[in-house]
Tab-separated table of C-alpha atoms in Angstrom:
chain	number	residue	atom	x	y	z
A	1	UNK	CA	24.126	-78.166	132.330
A	2	UNK	CA	26.649	-80.579	130.720
A	3	UNK	CA	24.872	-80.322	127.355
A	4	UNK	CA	25.050	-76.569	127.516
A	5	UNK	CA	28.780	-76.602	128.351
A	6	UNK	CA	29.355	-79.005	125.427
A	7	UNK	CA	28.188	-76.250	123.070
A	8	UNK	CA	30.631	-75.566	120.261
A	9	UNK	CA	30.749	-71.984	119.074
A	10	UNK	CA	32.522	-70.928	115.839
A	11	UNK	CA	33.822	-67.339	115.701
A	12	UNK	CA	34.716	-65.903	112.289
A	13	UNK	CA	37.316	-63.174	112.679
A	14	UNK	CA	40.363	-62.854	114.926
A	15	UNK	CA	40.448	-59.178	115.655
A	16	UNK	CA	39.976	-57.838	119.145
A	17	UNK	CA	36.215	-58.343	118.859
A	18	UNK	CA	36.609	-62.045	117.818
A	19	UNK	CA	39.411	-62.696	120.296
A	20	UNK	CA	37.618	-61.235	123.288
A	21	UNK	CA	34.323	-62.883	122.342
A	22	UNK	CA	36.183	-66.181	122.256
A	23	UNK	CA	37.836	-65.473	125.589
A	24	UNK	CA	34.455	-64.600	127.259
A	25	UNK	CA	32.701	-67.647	125.830
A	26	UNK	CA	35.514	-69.997	126.686
A	27	UNK	CA	35.633	-68.628	130.233
A	28	UNK	CA	31.900	-69.596	130.402
A	29	UNK	CA	32.909	-73.213	129.608
A	30	UNK	CA	31.938	-73.179	125.923
A	31	UNK	CA	34.099	-74.907	123.281
A	32	UNK	CA	35.272	-72.315	120.807
A	33	UNK	CA	36.890	-72.488	117.350
A	34	UNK	CA	38.212	-69.146	116.195
A	35	UNK	CA	38.828	-68.886	112.405
A	36	UNK	CA	40.851	-66.079	110.751
A	37	UNK	CA	41.744	-65.757	107.087
A	38	UNK	CA	45.305	-64.575	107.968
A	39	UNK	CA	46.835	-64.208	111.433
A	40	UNK	CA	44.695	-63.058	114.356
A	41	UNK	CA	44.859	-59.379	115.295
A	42	UNK	CA	46.691	-58.182	112.183
A	43	UNK	CA	43.922	-55.926	110.651
A	44	UNK	CA	42.251	-52.902	112.201
A	45	UNK	CA	42.832	-54.158	115.787
A	46	UNK	CA	46.595	-53.877	115.164
A	47	UNK	CA	46.421	-50.690	113.053
A	48	UNK	CA	44.319	-48.462	115.325
A	49	UNK	CA	45.472	-45.943	117.880
A	50	UNK	CA	43.878	-47.493	121.029
A	51	UNK	CA	42.321	-44.380	122.616
A	52	UNK	CA	39.894	-45.795	125.165
A	53	UNK	CA	37.256	-43.208	124.243
A	54	UNK	CA	35.507	-42.206	121.010
A	55	UNK	CA	37.416	-39.231	119.601
A	56	UNK	CA	34.434	-36.955	120.241
A	57	UNK	CA	32.236	-38.864	122.622
A	58	UNK	CA	29.498	-36.195	122.837
A	59	UNK	CA	28.793	-36.495	119.073
A	60	UNK	CA	27.666	-40.127	119.385
A	61	UNK	CA	24.344	-41.762	120.087
A	62	UNK	CA	23.411	-43.091	123.546
A	63	UNK	CA	23.969	-46.563	122.099
A	64	UNK	CA	27.643	-45.950	121.546
A	65	UNK	CA	27.968	-44.090	124.798
A	66	UNK	CA	26.516	-46.960	126.795
A	67	UNK	CA	29.085	-49.406	125.372
A	68	UNK	CA	32.006	-46.996	125.719
A	69	UNK	CA	31.316	-46.097	129.311
A	70	UNK	CA	31.109	-49.794	130.346
A	71	UNK	CA	34.325	-50.535	128.458
A	72	UNK	CA	36.255	-47.652	129.820
A	73	UNK	CA	35.484	-48.696	133.347
A	74	UNK	CA	36.401	-52.331	132.605
A	75	UNK	CA	39.611	-51.954	130.670
A	76	UNK	CA	42.053	-51.704	133.663
A	77	UNK	CA	40.829	-54.990	135.121
A	78	UNK	CA	40.887	-56.709	131.713
A	79	UNK	CA	44.520	-55.671	131.278
A	80	UNK	CA	45.402	-56.861	134.767
A	81	UNK	CA	43.765	-60.232	134.112
A	82	UNK	CA	45.484	-60.692	130.796
A	83	UNK	CA	48.875	-59.742	132.282
A	84	UNK	CA	48.352	-62.206	135.097
A	85	UNK	CA	47.435	-65.014	132.697
A	86	UNK	CA	49.990	-64.373	129.991
A	87	UNK	CA	52.764	-62.127	131.233
A	88	UNK	CA	51.999	-59.770	128.291
A	89	UNK	CA	50.931	-56.308	129.432
A	90	UNK	CA	48.384	-54.599	127.127
A	91	UNK	CA	49.581	-51.295	128.761
A	92	UNK	CA	46.385	-49.503	129.573
A	93	UNK	CA	48.074	-46.068	129.988
A	94	UNK	CA	45.996	-43.363	131.670
A	95	UNK	CA	47.313	-40.057	130.351
A	96	UNK	CA	44.219	-37.972	129.952
A	97	UNK	CA	43.218	-36.171	126.717
A	98	UNK	CA	43.151	-32.512	125.788
A	99	UNK	CA	40.788	-31.432	122.971
A	100	UNK	CA	42.018	-28.123	121.515
A	101	UNK	CA	39.903	-25.354	119.891
A	102	UNK	CA	36.706	-27.343	119.611
A	103	UNK	CA	33.915	-25.858	117.506
A	104	UNK	CA	31.321	-27.612	119.693
A	105	UNK	CA	32.912	-27.016	123.093
A	106	UNK	CA	29.581	-25.917	124.652
A	107	UNK	CA	27.867	-29.130	123.464
A	108	UNK	CA	30.794	-31.179	124.839
A	109	UNK	CA	30.529	-29.621	128.295
A	110	UNK	CA	26.725	-29.974	128.283
A	111	UNK	CA	27.090	-33.626	127.415
A	112	UNK	CA	29.643	-34.133	130.262
A	113	UNK	CA	27.307	-32.523	132.818
A	114	UNK	CA	24.382	-34.636	131.564
A	115	UNK	CA	26.411	-37.901	131.580
A	116	UNK	CA	28.341	-37.110	134.741
A	117	UNK	CA	31.696	-37.474	132.930
A	118	UNK	CA	34.798	-35.528	134.163
A	119	UNK	CA	35.211	-33.300	131.042
A	120	UNK	CA	36.154	-29.733	131.988
A	121	UNK	CA	37.192	-26.509	130.349
A	122	UNK	CA	40.769	-25.573	131.178
A	123	UNK	CA	42.811	-22.430	130.684
A	124	UNK	CA	45.165	-22.778	127.688
A	125	UNK	CA	48.100	-21.607	129.681
A	126	UNK	CA	47.621	-24.572	132.041
A	127	UNK	CA	47.673	-26.903	129.037
A	128	UNK	CA	51.013	-25.435	127.813
A	129	UNK	CA	52.349	-25.909	131.384
A	130	UNK	CA	51.215	-29.550	131.381
A	131	UNK	CA	52.260	-30.297	127.770
A	132	UNK	CA	55.184	-27.995	127.027
A	133	UNK	CA	55.977	-29.581	123.691
A	134	UNK	CA	52.500	-28.625	122.244
A	135	UNK	CA	52.430	-26.322	119.295
A	136	UNK	CA	51.510	-22.600	119.608
A	137	UNK	CA	48.421	-20.810	118.386
A	138	UNK	CA	45.774	-22.764	120.363
A	139	UNK	CA	43.338	-20.671	122.443
A	140	UNK	CA	40.911	-23.055	124.111
A	141	UNK	CA	40.897	-26.535	125.580
A	142	UNK	CA	38.811	-29.100	127.348
A	143	UNK	CA	40.298	-31.951	129.307
A	144	UNK	CA	39.268	-35.369	130.558
A	145	UNK	CA	41.854	-36.606	133.025
A	146	UNK	CA	40.915	-40.276	133.241
A	147	UNK	CA	41.137	-41.170	129.499
A	148	UNK	CA	43.588	-44.047	128.808
A	149	UNK	CA	45.080	-45.599	125.726
A	150	UNK	CA	45.670	-49.259	125.293
A	151	UNK	CA	48.650	-50.587	123.323
A	152	UNK	CA	46.532	-52.544	120.905
A	153	UNK	CA	49.205	-54.788	119.318
A	154	UNK	CA	50.024	-56.039	122.805
A	155	UNK	CA	46.346	-56.388	123.690
A	156	UNK	CA	45.755	-58.733	120.741
A	157	UNK	CA	48.944	-60.552	121.483
A	158	UNK	CA	47.929	-61.148	125.062
A	159	UNK	CA	44.415	-62.199	124.092
A	160	UNK	CA	45.840	-64.778	121.613
A	161	UNK	CA	48.233	-66.075	124.279
A	162	UNK	CA	45.334	-66.354	126.814
A	163	UNK	CA	43.231	-68.314	124.257
A	164	UNK	CA	46.108	-70.605	123.357
A	165	UNK	CA	46.410	-71.591	127.062
A	166	UNK	CA	42.807	-72.714	127.240
A	167	UNK	CA	41.999	-76.338	126.574
A	168	UNK	CA	38.529	-75.603	125.098
A	169	UNK	CA	39.732	-73.159	122.357
A	170	UNK	CA	41.066	-73.901	118.878
A	171	UNK	CA	42.538	-71.102	116.776
A	172	UNK	CA	42.620	-71.758	113.058
A	173	UNK	CA	44.726	-69.082	111.199
A	174	UNK	CA	45.268	-68.789	107.426
A	175	UNK	CA	41.816	-70.434	107.015
A	176	UNK	CA	39.352	-68.723	104.693
A	177	UNK	CA	35.583	-68.969	105.428
A	178	UNK	CA	33.863	-69.297	102.104
A	179	UNK	CA	30.228	-69.889	103.013
A	180	UNK	CA	27.838	-70.992	105.766
A	181	UNK	CA	26.646	-74.589	106.203
A	182	UNK	CA	22.881	-74.544	106.406
A	183	UNK	CA	19.914	-76.873	106.934
A	184	UNK	CA	16.788	-74.965	106.094
A	185	UNK	CA	16.932	-71.682	108.073
A	186	UNK	CA	19.431	-72.997	110.545
A	187	UNK	CA	23.166	-72.247	110.302
A	188	UNK	CA	25.118	-75.342	111.270
A	189	UNK	CA	28.611	-74.156	110.730
A	190	UNK	CA	30.992	-72.731	108.034
A	191	UNK	CA	32.570	-73.971	104.893
A	192	UNK	CA	36.285	-73.110	104.727
A	193	UNK	CA	38.996	-73.686	102.198
A	194	UNK	CA	40.107	-76.534	104.503
A	195	UNK	CA	36.652	-78.142	104.736
A	196	UNK	CA	33.444	-77.708	106.841
A	197	UNK	CA	33.505	-76.741	110.537
A	198	UNK	CA	30.278	-77.546	112.318
A	199	UNK	CA	29.050	-76.072	115.566
A	200	UNK	CA	26.036	-75.061	117.616
A	201	UNK	CA	26.365	-71.336	116.910
A	202	UNK	CA	28.419	-69.126	114.575
A	203	UNK	CA	29.485	-65.559	115.504
A	204	UNK	CA	30.414	-63.339	112.626
A	205	UNK	CA	33.041	-60.873	113.887
A	206	UNK	CA	35.030	-60.255	110.725
A	207	UNK	CA	35.120	-56.460	110.840
A	208	UNK	CA	35.120	-54.784	107.459
A	209	UNK	CA	34.799	-58.191	105.776
A	210	UNK	CA	31.540	-59.140	107.577
A	211	UNK	CA	29.222	-57.779	104.921
A	212	UNK	CA	30.813	-59.985	102.217
A	213	UNK	CA	30.152	-63.054	104.232
A	214	UNK	CA	26.622	-62.187	105.235
A	215	UNK	CA	25.929	-61.561	101.567
A	216	UNK	CA	26.227	-65.360	101.090
A	217	UNK	CA	22.887	-65.555	102.873
A	218	UNK	CA	21.266	-62.907	100.677
A	219	UNK	CA	21.517	-60.307	103.510
A	220	UNK	CA	22.872	-56.795	103.113
A	221	UNK	CA	24.919	-55.738	106.115
A	222	UNK	CA	25.628	-51.979	105.897
A	223	UNK	CA	29.287	-52.378	106.914
A	224	UNK	CA	31.968	-51.120	104.613
A	225	UNK	CA	35.752	-50.665	104.775
A	226	UNK	CA	36.968	-47.165	105.707
A	227	UNK	CA	40.716	-46.799	105.348
A	228	UNK	CA	42.732	-45.061	108.082
A	229	UNK	CA	46.482	-44.262	107.962
A	230	UNK	CA	48.757	-43.625	110.909
A	231	UNK	CA	52.413	-42.686	111.516
A	232	UNK	CA	54.695	-43.456	114.472
A	233	UNK	CA	57.576	-41.586	116.069
A	234	UNK	CA	59.964	-42.545	118.789
A	235	UNK	CA	60.831	-39.971	121.432
A	236	UNK	CA	61.964	-39.937	125.043
A	237	UNK	CA	59.685	-41.768	127.472
A	238	UNK	CA	58.509	-38.518	129.139
A	239	UNK	CA	58.322	-36.495	125.938
A	240	UNK	CA	54.497	-36.251	125.636
A	241	UNK	CA	52.620	-36.603	128.988
A	242	UNK	CA	49.131	-36.496	127.630
A	243	UNK	CA	47.103	-37.265	124.526
A	244	UNK	CA	46.158	-34.216	122.494
A	245	UNK	CA	43.578	-33.762	119.706
A	246	UNK	CA	42.983	-30.903	117.337
A	247	UNK	CA	41.282	-30.649	113.936
A	248	UNK	CA	40.450	-34.357	113.898
A	249	UNK	CA	44.043	-35.441	114.340
A	250	UNK	CA	45.584	-36.781	117.520
A	251	UNK	CA	48.832	-37.648	119.255
A	252	UNK	CA	49.038	-40.698	121.548
A	253	UNK	CA	52.031	-41.332	123.831
A	254	UNK	CA	52.964	-44.929	124.717
A	255	UNK	CA	54.888	-45.581	127.944
A	256	UNK	CA	58.202	-46.074	126.104
A	257	UNK	CA	58.112	-42.799	124.154
A	258	UNK	CA	56.493	-43.980	120.922
A	259	UNK	CA	54.130	-41.302	119.650
A	260	UNK	CA	51.209	-42.271	117.314
A	261	UNK	CA	49.748	-39.645	115.026
A	262	UNK	CA	46.508	-40.348	113.276
A	263	UNK	CA	44.430	-40.734	111.329
A	264	UNK	CA	42.956	-40.310	107.908
A	265	UNK	CA	39.404	-41.292	106.807
A	266	UNK	CA	39.378	-42.679	103.215
A	267	UNK	CA	36.772	-44.586	101.240
A	268	UNK	CA	39.033	-46.730	99.041
A	269	UNK	CA	37.339	-50.076	99.271
A	270	UNK	CA	39.602	-52.865	100.493
A	271	UNK	CA	42.777	-51.114	99.411
A	272	UNK	CA	44.956	-50.547	102.486
A	273	UNK	CA	48.124	-49.382	100.747
A	274	UNK	CA	49.835	-46.526	102.684
A	275	UNK	CA	50.167	-43.442	100.502
A	276	UNK	CA	52.656	-40.567	100.261
A	277	UNK	CA	49.804	-37.984	100.341
A	278	UNK	CA	48.621	-39.364	103.711
A	279	UNK	CA	52.161	-39.483	105.027
A	280	UNK	CA	52.685	-35.794	104.179
A	281	UNK	CA	49.295	-34.832	105.654
A	282	UNK	CA	49.975	-36.739	108.881
A	283	UNK	CA	53.482	-35.296	109.220
A	284	UNK	CA	52.010	-31.804	108.790
A	285	UNK	CA	49.451	-32.530	111.538
A	286	UNK	CA	52.193	-33.979	113.776
A	287	UNK	CA	54.359	-30.891	113.431
A	288	UNK	CA	51.328	-28.610	114.019
A	289	UNK	CA	50.484	-30.500	117.193
A	290	UNK	CA	54.057	-31.009	118.395
A	291	UNK	CA	56.642	-28.834	116.452
A	292	UNK	CA	59.587	-30.772	117.809
A	293	UNK	CA	58.459	-33.807	115.724
A	294	UNK	CA	59.868	-31.934	112.690
A	295	UNK	CA	63.261	-33.210	113.765
A	296	UNK	CA	62.021	-36.756	114.655
A	297	UNK	CA	62.214	-39.733	112.376
A	298	UNK	CA	59.025	-41.537	111.311
A	299	UNK	CA	59.609	-45.144	112.419
A	300	UNK	CA	56.361	-46.493	111.027
A	301	UNK	CA	53.554	-45.702	108.569
A	302	UNK	CA	50.670	-48.060	107.947
A	303	UNK	CA	46.996	-48.318	107.015
A	304	UNK	CA	44.024	-50.367	108.309
A	305	UNK	CA	40.391	-50.825	107.318
A	306	UNK	CA	37.730	-49.809	109.820
A	307	UNK	CA	34.294	-51.527	109.673
A	308	UNK	CA	32.162	-48.523	108.848
A	309	UNK	CA	28.532	-48.726	109.930
A	310	UNK	CA	25.576	-46.306	110.161
A	311	UNK	CA	26.099	-43.925	113.078
A	312	UNK	CA	28.952	-46.186	114.280
A	313	UNK	CA	26.454	-48.400	116.078
A	314	UNK	CA	27.672	-52.041	115.989
A	315	UNK	CA	25.568	-55.076	115.164
A	316	UNK	CA	25.404	-57.347	118.212
A	317	UNK	CA	23.004	-60.226	118.541
A	318	UNK	CA	21.164	-63.016	116.671
A	319	UNK	CA	20.392	-62.757	112.953
A	320	UNK	CA	16.638	-63.022	112.431
A	321	UNK	CA	15.396	-66.044	110.443
A	322	UNK	CA	18.896	-67.621	110.576
A	323	UNK	CA	18.907	-69.682	113.750
A	324	UNK	CA	22.390	-70.233	115.183
A	325	UNK	CA	23.950	-67.130	113.533
A	326	UNK	CA	25.071	-64.113	115.573
A	327	UNK	CA	26.782	-60.875	114.754
A	328	UNK	CA	29.395	-58.851	116.629
A	329	UNK	CA	30.675	-56.412	114.045
A	330	UNK	CA	30.413	-52.867	112.575
A	331	UNK	CA	32.191	-50.913	115.305
A	332	UNK	CA	33.597	-48.402	112.819
A	333	UNK	CA	36.174	-46.141	114.559
A	334	UNK	CA	35.589	-47.513	118.045
A	335	UNK	CA	36.323	-51.221	117.945
A	336	UNK	CA	39.030	-51.051	120.609
A	337	UNK	CA	36.979	-48.609	122.698
A	338	UNK	CA	33.801	-50.706	122.620
A	339	UNK	CA	35.241	-54.212	122.626
A	340	UNK	CA	34.926	-55.148	126.308
A	341	UNK	CA	31.211	-54.210	126.491
A	342	UNK	CA	30.372	-55.470	123.005
A	343	UNK	CA	31.907	-58.892	123.679
A	344	UNK	CA	30.337	-59.228	127.087
A	345	UNK	CA	26.903	-58.257	125.710
A	346	UNK	CA	27.204	-60.839	122.952
A	347	UNK	CA	28.337	-63.437	125.477
A	348	UNK	CA	25.394	-62.616	127.756
A	349	UNK	CA	22.890	-62.922	124.940
A	350	UNK	CA	24.339	-66.140	123.543
A	351	UNK	CA	24.559	-67.966	126.882
A	352	UNK	CA	21.297	-66.612	128.248
A	353	UNK	CA	22.698	-64.423	131.055
A	354	UNK	CA	21.238	-61.046	132.051
A	355	UNK	CA	22.673	-58.569	129.521
A	356	UNK	CA	24.971	-55.901	130.966
A	357	UNK	CA	23.075	-53.174	129.081
A	358	UNK	CA	19.891	-52.908	126.973
A	359	UNK	CA	20.596	-54.980	123.845
A	360	UNK	CA	17.854	-53.384	121.688
A	361	UNK	CA	19.939	-50.641	119.960
A	362	UNK	CA	22.444	-53.154	118.636
A	363	UNK	CA	20.023	-55.909	117.503
A	364	UNK	CA	20.487	-56.916	113.846
A	365	UNK	CA	16.687	-57.289	113.564
A	366	UNK	CA	15.362	-54.450	111.447
A	367	UNK	CA	18.885	-53.245	110.518
A	368	UNK	CA	19.698	-55.755	107.807
A	369	UNK	CA	18.291	-55.702	104.218
A	370	UNK	CA	17.337	-58.907	102.502
């Protein structure tokens, strides 16, 4: 057992996937070095909205659904644990979510009945009673009362603080991974701009940048950057009591009255410059959803890069023919939603525990191109 616990695991990427993977593995007694090319948690994990549900959960495959359901159930206790350890509250805020004027409402309700999820059709007048600031003109709604949002910048801050408090974790920021250290087919570690770091296993969790790194091994990972832009307003704490979503755009209330409006879907490579066109489009959506925001000041506007992947199904597990190399990447629009389950599954597989769910749909085997 001592030899197993002496294992050194290198994690490339300090977003929520890398941070939570590190936390899980360190909690299992492994020694962990987490490497990030900038500061941890500053890319898509910081930029996202933090709805603890896929935007349209009934449109996803059972593979995404299995991860999201496990994560949704786990998030409250994760937040409590991190708050207890660090004093930083990730603010898992259960507001519920109204979907307005869905084209596929019947499919959504059929999915909910099949999956035993509490999604119900509600009279639109009841929605206006519950959310009086909502814009006019909507005629139908479905509602899920138990959907939460997590304040993702605080989640990554609390995860970093929890890792810094552990004696078996090293975080190396502003450290660029350039290549893998190999001996035959075995991956022994990584080459960085500060020298080699050797370990027993390497976990690639670098989000939209994962494909570039895996390309060093001659493997084609179908993960590409997909830009998303958001804007932020500040209102009274009780201004918006629930999340609302219409025409692909959403409004998310934080506990202190901040309102997030998102988001765009843009294929612009690794360019994450915020644009005036997106700002105007997001403002228009904000005012359509909540007319009173026409008088509110935009306090923030930013962009992030999602790790786009086929069908949004992440890659979780060992890389075939490259002993010692593991993937936990490609979560597309649902990195924050799927993080608890994805990171627990990767941990289970790496340490040899019984996996929380069937790992087969996420296995890199058969999904990478040489």
